[in-house]
CSV table of C-alpha atoms and ligand atoms in Angstrom, one decimal:
chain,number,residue,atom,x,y,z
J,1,UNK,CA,11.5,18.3,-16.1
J,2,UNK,CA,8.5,16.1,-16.6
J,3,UNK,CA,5.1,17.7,-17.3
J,4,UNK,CA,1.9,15.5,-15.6
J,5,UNK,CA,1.3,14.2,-19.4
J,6,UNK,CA,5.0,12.4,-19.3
J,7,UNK,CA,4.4,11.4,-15.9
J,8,UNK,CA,0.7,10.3,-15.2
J,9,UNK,CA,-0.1,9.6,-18.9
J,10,UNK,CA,-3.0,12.8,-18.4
J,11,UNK,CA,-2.3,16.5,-18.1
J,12,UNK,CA,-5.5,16.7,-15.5
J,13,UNK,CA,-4.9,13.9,-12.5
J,14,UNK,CA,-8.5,14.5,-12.1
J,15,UNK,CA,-9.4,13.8,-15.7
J,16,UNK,CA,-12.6,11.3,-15.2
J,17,UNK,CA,-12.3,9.7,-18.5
J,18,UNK,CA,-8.7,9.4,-18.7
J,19,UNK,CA,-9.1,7.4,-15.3
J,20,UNK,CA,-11.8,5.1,-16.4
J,21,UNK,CA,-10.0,4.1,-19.6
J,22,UNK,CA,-7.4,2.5,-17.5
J,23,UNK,CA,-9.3,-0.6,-17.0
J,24,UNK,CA,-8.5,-4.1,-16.8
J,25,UNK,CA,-9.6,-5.9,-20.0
J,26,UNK,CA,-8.2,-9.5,-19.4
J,27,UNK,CA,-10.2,-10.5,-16.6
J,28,UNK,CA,-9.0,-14.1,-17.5
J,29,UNK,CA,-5.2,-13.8,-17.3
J,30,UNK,CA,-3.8,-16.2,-15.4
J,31,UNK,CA,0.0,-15.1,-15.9
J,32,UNK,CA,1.0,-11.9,-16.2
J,33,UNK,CA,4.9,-11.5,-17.4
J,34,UNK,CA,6.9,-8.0,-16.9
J,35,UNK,CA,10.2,-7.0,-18.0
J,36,UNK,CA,12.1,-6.4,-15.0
J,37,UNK,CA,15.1,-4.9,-16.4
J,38,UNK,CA,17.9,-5.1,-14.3
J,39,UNK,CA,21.4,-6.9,-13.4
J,40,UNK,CA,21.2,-9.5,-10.5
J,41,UNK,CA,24.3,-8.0,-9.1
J,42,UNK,CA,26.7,-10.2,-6.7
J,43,UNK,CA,28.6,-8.4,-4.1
J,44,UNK,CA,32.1,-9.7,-2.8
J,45,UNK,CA,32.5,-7.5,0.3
J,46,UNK,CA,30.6,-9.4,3.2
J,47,UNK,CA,31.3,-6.9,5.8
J,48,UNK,CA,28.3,-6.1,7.9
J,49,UNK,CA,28.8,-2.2,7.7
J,50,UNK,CA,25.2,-1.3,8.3
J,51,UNK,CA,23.8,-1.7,11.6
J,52,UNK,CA,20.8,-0.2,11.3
J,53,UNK,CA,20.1,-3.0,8.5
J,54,UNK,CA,21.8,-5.7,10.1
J,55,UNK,CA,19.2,-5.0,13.6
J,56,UNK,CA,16.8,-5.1,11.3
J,57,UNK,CA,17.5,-8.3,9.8
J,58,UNK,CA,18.0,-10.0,13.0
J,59,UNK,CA,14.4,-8.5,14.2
J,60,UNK,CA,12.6,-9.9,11.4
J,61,UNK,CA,14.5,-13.5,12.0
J,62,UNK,CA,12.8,-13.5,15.7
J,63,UNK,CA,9.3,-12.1,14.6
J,64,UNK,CA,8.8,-14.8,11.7
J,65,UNK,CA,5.3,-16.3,11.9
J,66,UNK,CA,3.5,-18.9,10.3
J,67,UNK,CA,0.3,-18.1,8.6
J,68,UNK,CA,-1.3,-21.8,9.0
J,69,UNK,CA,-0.8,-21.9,12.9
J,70,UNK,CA,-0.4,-18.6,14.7
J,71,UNK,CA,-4.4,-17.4,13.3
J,72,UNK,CA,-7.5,-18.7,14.9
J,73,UNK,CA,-8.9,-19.9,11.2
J,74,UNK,CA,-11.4,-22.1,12.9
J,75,UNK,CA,-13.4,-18.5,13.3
J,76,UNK,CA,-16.7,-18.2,12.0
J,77,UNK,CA,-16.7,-15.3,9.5
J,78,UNK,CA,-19.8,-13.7,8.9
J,79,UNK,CA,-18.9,-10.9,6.1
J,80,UNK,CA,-22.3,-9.0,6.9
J,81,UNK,CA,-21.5,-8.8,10.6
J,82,UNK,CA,-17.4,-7.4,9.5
J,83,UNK,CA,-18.7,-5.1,7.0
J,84,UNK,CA,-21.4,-3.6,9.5
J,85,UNK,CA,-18.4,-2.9,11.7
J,86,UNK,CA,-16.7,-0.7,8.7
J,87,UNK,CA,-19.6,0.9,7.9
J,88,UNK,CA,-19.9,2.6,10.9
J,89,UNK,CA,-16.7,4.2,10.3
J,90,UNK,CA,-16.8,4.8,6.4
J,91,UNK,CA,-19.9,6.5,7.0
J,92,UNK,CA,-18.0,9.0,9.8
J,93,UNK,CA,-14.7,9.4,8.0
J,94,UNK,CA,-15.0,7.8,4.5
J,95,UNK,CA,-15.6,9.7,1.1
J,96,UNK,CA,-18.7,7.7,0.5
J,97,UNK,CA,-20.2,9.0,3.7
J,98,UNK,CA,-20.1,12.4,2.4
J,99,UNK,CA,-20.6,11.6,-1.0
J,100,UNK,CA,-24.2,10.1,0.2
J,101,UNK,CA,-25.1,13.2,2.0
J,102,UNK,CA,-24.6,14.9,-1.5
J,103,UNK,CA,-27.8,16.1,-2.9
J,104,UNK,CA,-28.4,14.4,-6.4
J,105,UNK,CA,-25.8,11.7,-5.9
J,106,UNK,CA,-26.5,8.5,-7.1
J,107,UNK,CA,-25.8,7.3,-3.6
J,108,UNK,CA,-28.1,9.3,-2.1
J,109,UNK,CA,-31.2,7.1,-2.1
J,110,UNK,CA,-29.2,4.4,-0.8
J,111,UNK,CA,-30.9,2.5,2.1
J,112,UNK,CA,-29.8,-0.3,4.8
J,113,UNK,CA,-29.8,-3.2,1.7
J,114,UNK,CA,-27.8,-1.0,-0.4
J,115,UNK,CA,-25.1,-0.2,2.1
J,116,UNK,CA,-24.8,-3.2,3.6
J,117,UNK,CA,-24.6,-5.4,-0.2
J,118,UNK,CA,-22.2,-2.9,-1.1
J,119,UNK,CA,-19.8,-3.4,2.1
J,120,UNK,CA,-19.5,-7.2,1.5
J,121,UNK,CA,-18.7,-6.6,-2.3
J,122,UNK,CA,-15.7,-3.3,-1.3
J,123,UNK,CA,-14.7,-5.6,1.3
J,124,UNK,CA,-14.2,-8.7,-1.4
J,125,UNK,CA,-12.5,-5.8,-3.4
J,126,UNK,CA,-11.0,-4.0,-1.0
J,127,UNK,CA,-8.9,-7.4,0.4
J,128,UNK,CA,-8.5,-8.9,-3.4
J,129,UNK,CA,-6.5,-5.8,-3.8
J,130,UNK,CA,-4.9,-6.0,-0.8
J,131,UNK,CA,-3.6,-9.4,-1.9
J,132,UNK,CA,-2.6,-8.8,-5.6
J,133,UNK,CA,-0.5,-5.9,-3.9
J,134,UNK,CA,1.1,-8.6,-1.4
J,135,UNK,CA,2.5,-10.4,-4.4
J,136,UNK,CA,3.5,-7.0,-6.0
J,137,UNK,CA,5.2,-7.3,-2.8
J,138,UNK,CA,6.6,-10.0,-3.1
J,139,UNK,CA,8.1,-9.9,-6.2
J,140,UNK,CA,9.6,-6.7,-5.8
J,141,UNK,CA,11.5,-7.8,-2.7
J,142,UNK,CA,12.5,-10.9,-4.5
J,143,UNK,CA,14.0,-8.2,-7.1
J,144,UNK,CA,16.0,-6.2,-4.5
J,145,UNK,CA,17.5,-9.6,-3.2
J,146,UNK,CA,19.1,-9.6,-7.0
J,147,UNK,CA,19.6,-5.9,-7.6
J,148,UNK,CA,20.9,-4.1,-4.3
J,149,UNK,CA,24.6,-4.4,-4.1
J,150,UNK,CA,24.6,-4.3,-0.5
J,151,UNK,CA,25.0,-7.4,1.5
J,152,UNK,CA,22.8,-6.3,4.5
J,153,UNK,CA,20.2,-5.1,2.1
J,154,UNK,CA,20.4,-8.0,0.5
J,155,UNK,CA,20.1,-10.4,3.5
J,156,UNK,CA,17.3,-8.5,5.0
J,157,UNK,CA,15.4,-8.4,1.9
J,158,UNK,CA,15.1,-12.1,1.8
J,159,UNK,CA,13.6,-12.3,5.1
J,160,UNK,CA,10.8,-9.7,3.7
J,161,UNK,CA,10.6,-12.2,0.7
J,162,UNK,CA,9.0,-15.1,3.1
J,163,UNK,CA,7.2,-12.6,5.4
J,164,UNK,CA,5.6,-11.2,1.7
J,165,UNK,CA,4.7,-15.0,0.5
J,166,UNK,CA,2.9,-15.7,4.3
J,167,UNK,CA,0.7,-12.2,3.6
J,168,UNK,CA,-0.4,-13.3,-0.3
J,169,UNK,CA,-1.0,-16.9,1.2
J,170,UNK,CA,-3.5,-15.6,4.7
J,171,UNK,CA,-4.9,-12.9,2.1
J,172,UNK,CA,-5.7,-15.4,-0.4
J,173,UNK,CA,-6.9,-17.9,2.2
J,174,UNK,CA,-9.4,-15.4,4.0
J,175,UNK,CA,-10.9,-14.4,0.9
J,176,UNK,CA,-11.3,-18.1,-0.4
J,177,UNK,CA,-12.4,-19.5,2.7
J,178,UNK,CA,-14.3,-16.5,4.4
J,179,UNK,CA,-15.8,-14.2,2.2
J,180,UNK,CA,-18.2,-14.3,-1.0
J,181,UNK,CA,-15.6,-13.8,-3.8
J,182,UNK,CA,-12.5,-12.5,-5.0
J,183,UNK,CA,-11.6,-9.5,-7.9
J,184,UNK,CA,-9.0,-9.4,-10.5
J,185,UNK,CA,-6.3,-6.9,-9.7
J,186,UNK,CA,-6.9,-3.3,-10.4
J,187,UNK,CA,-5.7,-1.5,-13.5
J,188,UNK,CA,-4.4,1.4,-11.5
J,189,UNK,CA,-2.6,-0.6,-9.1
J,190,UNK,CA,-1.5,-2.9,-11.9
J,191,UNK,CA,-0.2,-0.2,-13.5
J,192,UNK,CA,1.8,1.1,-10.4
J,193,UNK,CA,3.1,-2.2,-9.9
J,194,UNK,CA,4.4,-3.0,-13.6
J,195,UNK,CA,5.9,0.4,-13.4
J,196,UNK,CA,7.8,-0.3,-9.8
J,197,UNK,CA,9.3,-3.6,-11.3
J,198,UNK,CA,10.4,-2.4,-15.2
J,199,UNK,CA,12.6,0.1,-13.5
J,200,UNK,CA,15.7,-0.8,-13.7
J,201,UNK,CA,17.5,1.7,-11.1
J,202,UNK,CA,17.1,-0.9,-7.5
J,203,UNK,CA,16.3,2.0,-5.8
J,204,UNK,CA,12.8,2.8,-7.8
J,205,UNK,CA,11.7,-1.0,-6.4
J,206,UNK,CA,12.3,0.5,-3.0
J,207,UNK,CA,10.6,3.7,-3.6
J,208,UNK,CA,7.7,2.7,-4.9
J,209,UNK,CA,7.4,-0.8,-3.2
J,210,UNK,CA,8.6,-0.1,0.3
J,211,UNK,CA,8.1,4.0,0.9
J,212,UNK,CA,4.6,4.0,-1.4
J,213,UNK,CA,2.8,0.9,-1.5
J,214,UNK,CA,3.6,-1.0,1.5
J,215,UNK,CA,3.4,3.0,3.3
J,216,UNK,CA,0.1,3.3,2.4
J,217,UNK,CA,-0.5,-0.5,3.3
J,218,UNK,CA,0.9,0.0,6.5
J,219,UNK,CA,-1.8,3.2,6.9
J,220,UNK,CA,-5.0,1.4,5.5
J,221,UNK,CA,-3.7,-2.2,7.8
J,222,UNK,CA,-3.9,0.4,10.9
J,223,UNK,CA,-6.9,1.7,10.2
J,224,UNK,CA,-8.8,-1.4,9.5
J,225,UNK,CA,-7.5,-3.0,12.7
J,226,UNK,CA,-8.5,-0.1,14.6
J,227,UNK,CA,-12.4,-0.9,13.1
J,228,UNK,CA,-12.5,-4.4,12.8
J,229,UNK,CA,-13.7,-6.4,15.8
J,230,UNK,CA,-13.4,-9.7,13.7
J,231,UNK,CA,-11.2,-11.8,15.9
J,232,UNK,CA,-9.4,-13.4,12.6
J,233,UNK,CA,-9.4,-10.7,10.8
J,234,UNK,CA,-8.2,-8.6,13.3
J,235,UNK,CA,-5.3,-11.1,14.4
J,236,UNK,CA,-4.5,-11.2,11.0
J,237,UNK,CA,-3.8,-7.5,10.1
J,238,UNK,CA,-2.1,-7.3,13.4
J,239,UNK,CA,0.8,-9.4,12.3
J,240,UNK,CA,0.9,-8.7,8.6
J,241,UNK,CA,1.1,-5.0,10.0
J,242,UNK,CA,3.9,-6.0,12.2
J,243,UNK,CA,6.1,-7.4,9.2
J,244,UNK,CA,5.1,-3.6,7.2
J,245,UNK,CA,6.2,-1.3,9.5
J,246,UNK,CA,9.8,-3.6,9.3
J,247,UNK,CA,9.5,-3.2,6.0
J,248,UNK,CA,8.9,0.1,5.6
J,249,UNK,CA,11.8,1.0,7.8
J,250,UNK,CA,13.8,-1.6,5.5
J,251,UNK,CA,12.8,1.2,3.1
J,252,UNK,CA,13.5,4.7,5.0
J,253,UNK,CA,17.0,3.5,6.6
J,254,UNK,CA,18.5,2.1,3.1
J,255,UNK,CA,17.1,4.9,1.3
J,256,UNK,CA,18.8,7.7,3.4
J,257,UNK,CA,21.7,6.4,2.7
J,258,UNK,CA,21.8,6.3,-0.8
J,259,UNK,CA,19.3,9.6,-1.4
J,260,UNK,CA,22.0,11.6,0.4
J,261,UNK,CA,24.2,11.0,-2.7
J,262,UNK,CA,22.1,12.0,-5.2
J,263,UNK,CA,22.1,15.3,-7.8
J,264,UNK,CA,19.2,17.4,-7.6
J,265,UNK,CA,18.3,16.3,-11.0
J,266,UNK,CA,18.7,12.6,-10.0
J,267,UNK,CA,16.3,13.2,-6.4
J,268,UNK,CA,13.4,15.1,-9.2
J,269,UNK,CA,13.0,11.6,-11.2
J,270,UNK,CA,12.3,10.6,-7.5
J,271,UNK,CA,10.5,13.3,-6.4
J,272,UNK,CA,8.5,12.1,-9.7
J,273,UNK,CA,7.7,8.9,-9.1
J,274,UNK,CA,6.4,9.3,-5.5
J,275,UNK,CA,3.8,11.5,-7.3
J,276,UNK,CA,2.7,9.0,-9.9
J,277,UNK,CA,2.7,6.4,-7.2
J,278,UNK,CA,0.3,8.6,-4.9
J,279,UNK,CA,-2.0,9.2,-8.2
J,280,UNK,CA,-2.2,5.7,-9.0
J,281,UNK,CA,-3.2,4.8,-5.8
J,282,UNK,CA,-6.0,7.3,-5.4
J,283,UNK,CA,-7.0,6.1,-8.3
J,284,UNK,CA,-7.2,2.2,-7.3
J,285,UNK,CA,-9.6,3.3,-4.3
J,286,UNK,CA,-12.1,4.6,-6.5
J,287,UNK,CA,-12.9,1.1,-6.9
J,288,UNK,CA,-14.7,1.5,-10.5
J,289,UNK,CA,-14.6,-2.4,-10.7
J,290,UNK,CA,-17.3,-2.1,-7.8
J,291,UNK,CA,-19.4,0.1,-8.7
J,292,UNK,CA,-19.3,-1.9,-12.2
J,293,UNK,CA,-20.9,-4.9,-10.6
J,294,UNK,CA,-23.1,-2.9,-7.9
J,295,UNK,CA,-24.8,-1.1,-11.6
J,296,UNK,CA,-24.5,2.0,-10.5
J,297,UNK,CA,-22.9,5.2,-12.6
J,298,UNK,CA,-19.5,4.9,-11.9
J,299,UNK,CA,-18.9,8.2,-14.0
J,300,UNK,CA,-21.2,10.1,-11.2
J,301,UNK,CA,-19.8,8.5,-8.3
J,302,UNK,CA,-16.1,9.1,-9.3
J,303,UNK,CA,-17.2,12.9,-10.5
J,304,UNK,CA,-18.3,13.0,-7.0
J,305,UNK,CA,-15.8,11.7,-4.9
J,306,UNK,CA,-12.5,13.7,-6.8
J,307,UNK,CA,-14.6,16.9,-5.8
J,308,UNK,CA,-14.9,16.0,-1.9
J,309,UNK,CA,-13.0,19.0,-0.4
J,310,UNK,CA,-9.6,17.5,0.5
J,311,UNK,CA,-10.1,19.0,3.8
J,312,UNK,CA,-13.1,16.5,4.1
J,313,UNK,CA,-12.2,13.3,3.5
J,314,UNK,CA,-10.0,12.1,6.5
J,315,UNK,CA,-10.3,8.8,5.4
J,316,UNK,CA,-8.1,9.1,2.4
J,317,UNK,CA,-5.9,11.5,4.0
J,318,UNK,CA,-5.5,9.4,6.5
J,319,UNK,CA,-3.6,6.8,3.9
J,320,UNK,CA,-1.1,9.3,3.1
J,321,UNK,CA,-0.3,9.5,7.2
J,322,UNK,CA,2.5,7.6,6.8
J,323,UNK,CA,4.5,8.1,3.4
J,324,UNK,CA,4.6,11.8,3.6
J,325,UNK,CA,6.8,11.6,6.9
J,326,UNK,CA,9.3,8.9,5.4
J,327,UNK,CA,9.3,10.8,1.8
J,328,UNK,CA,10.4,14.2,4.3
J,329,UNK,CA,13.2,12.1,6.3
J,330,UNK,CA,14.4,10.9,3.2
J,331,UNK,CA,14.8,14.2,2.2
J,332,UNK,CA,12.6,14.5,-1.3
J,333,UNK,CA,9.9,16.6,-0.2
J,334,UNK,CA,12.4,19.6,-0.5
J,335,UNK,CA,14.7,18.2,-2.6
J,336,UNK,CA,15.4,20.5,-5.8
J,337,UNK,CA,13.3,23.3,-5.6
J,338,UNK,CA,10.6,21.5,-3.1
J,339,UNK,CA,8.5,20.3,-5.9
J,340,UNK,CA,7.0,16.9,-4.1
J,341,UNK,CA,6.1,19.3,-1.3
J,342,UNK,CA,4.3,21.6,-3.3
J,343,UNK,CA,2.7,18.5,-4.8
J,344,UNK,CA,1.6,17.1,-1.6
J,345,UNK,CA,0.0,20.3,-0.6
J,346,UNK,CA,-2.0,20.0,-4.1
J,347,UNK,CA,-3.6,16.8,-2.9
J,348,UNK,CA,-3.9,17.7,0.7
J,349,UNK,CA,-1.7,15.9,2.5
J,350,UNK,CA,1.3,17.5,3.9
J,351,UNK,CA,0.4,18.3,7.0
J,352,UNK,CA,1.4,14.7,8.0
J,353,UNK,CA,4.8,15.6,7.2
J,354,UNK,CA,5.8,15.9,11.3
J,355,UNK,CA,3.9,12.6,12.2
J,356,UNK,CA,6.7,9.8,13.0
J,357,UNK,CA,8.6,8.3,9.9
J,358,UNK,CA,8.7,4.6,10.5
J,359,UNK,CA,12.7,4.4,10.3
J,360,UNK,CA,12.4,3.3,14.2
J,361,UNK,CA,8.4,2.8,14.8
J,362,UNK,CA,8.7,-1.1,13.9
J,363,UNK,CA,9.9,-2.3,17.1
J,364,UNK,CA,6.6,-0.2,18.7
J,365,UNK,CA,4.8,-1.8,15.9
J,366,UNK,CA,6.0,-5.8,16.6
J,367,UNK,CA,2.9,-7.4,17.9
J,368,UNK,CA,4.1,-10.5,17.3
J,369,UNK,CA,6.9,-10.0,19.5
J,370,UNK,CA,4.5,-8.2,22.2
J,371,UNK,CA,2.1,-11.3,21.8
J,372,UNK,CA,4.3,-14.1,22.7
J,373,UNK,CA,5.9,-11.8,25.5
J,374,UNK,CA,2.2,-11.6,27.1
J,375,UNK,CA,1.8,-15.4,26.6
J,376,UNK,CA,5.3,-16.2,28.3
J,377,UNK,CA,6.8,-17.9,24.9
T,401,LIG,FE1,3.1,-7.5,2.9
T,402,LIG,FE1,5.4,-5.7,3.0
């Protein structure tokens, strides 16, 4: 069994120092190269004997947008007006919100100039992130077209392959052509992506592409829309989220499968992962990078937000609304001897675990589909 050392390279997840060392020192690179160590596998037998995967596959082959066409880009952004819009909300629900009511926090003598600079730099962060994790994406699918030695798998993952390259291309095109500036990636979600694609079991790409990531994605897309009343930006989340929730299911149905033949020993290393994955993604929304640039003590305002009560900060519970439900239906929260359930509890988060798993909310979630109904295409 793994201690947290072995696992999250820290025996405290909230060790402050530990966190900040992981930071990107390369803000140059242009190419980044990871060993992805794994056999492309071919598979002879072509018979569709999943339907659940083969529905799915003919879904995402009818829902297919295109990025250049199907978004008003001839909106005027203005990235003061869109972060106003979030404010309101991160100031209700977010950590920040809270942490600024904290007597003695560095945030607490923040005024309207303050608040609102600091909103168009997160939201530069917030969507550069958002597109570094598209190509994590991306890639990872790519690698599952190679490694899964199912032919319905593997068709379906090459539809997510194209939907992943059209959500790294409108990412990359709203933050070029909209907003002030874009960020390297984050060393914490770098991390958690180098990690997903050296594994060389296919099912780790699923787990901590699909179920984590693109779970959390799907959460954080959701929530945004929900807040955002910027027609592009809004238009644009609700497709990309369309395409997630297909590919989260892609996740939950193939992973059922294959989890239900697992050893308990096998479903820990799982169990495992999940965990790390859900660490290094708490850690990414610290945003240190930001508060690097904004000058202010990041060490304070990190100290700060890991000791919000979990109870109090909705916003980053909120994230975990949907993985926690799909980790249950594939059955590792109680796998073993229930040790990513007692893990979730830890970080506050289980009591998502009855909330709908996303094995059948994509066709709910296809807005594109739902769009060109309402338009009579
Ligand atoms: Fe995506
Ligand atoms: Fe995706």
């Amino acid at each position: 069994m793994a201690t947290d050392e072995h696992i999250l390279g820290r025996s405290d997840a909230d060790d402050i120092e530990a966190i900040l060392e992981i930071s990107n020192t390369d803000m140059d690179e242009v190419v980044h190269a990871v060993k992805d160590n794994a056999d492309a596998l071919f598979t002879w037998d072509y018979e569709r004997s999943r339907p659940a995967l083969v529905k799915l596959y003919e879904k995402a082959k009818t829902s297919q947008w295109n990025g250049e066409t199907d978004l008003p880009w001839d909106t005027d952004v203005d990235p003061y007006k869109l972060v106003a819009d979030l404010r309101q909300s991160d100031a209700r629900m977010g950590p920040l919100g809270h942490l600024a009511t904290q007597p003695g926090s560095p945030l607490a003598k923040w005024g309207e100039k303050e608040w609102t600079e600091f909103g168009v730099e997160s939201m530069n962060w917030r969507l550069s992130q958002f597109m570094h994790g598209e190509q994590g994406a991306l890639l990872c699918t790519a690698k599952i077209v190679e490694t899964v030695p199912w032919i319905d798998a593997k068709y379906y993952a090459s539809t997510q392959v194209m939907d992943e390259a059209r959500h790294v291309e409108v990412f990359a095109k709203y933050l070029d052509t909209k907003l002030t500036g874009h960020y390297p990636i984050n060393a914490h979600l770098g991390l958690l992506l180098d990690d997903i694609i050296a594994d060389s079991r296919w099912d780790m790409t699923y787990l901590g592409m699909q179920i984590m990531v693109e779970g959390l994605a799907l959460a954080a897309f959701g929530f945004m829309y929900q807040m955002t009343n910027e027609p592009l930006m809004k238009q644009l989340l609700r497709y990309v989220m369309s395409d997630e929730a297909r590919h989260v299911a892609f996740g939950v149905l193939s992973l059922k499968e294959y989890y239900a033949e697992l050893t308990d020993a096998e479903l820990r290393e799982r169990q495992e992962f999940a965990f790390e994955a859900a660490v290094r993604m708490r850690d990414r929304f610290l945003q240190q990078e930001v508060w690097d640039k904004f000058g202010v003590n990041k060490k304070a305002v990190i100290k700060g937000l890991l000791s919000i009560p979990q109870s109090e900060n909705v916003f980053q519970q909120m994230l975990f609304s949907k993985i926690v439900p799909n980790c249950k239906k594939l059955g590792l929260l109680d796998a073993g001897d229930a040790w990513l359930r007692r893990r979730f509890e830890e970080i506050g988060v289980i009591q998502f675990e009855d909330w709908v798993d996303t094995g059948e909310e994509y066709e709910s979630l296809d807005l594109v589909a739902q769009d060109r109904a309402a338009a009579g295409q």
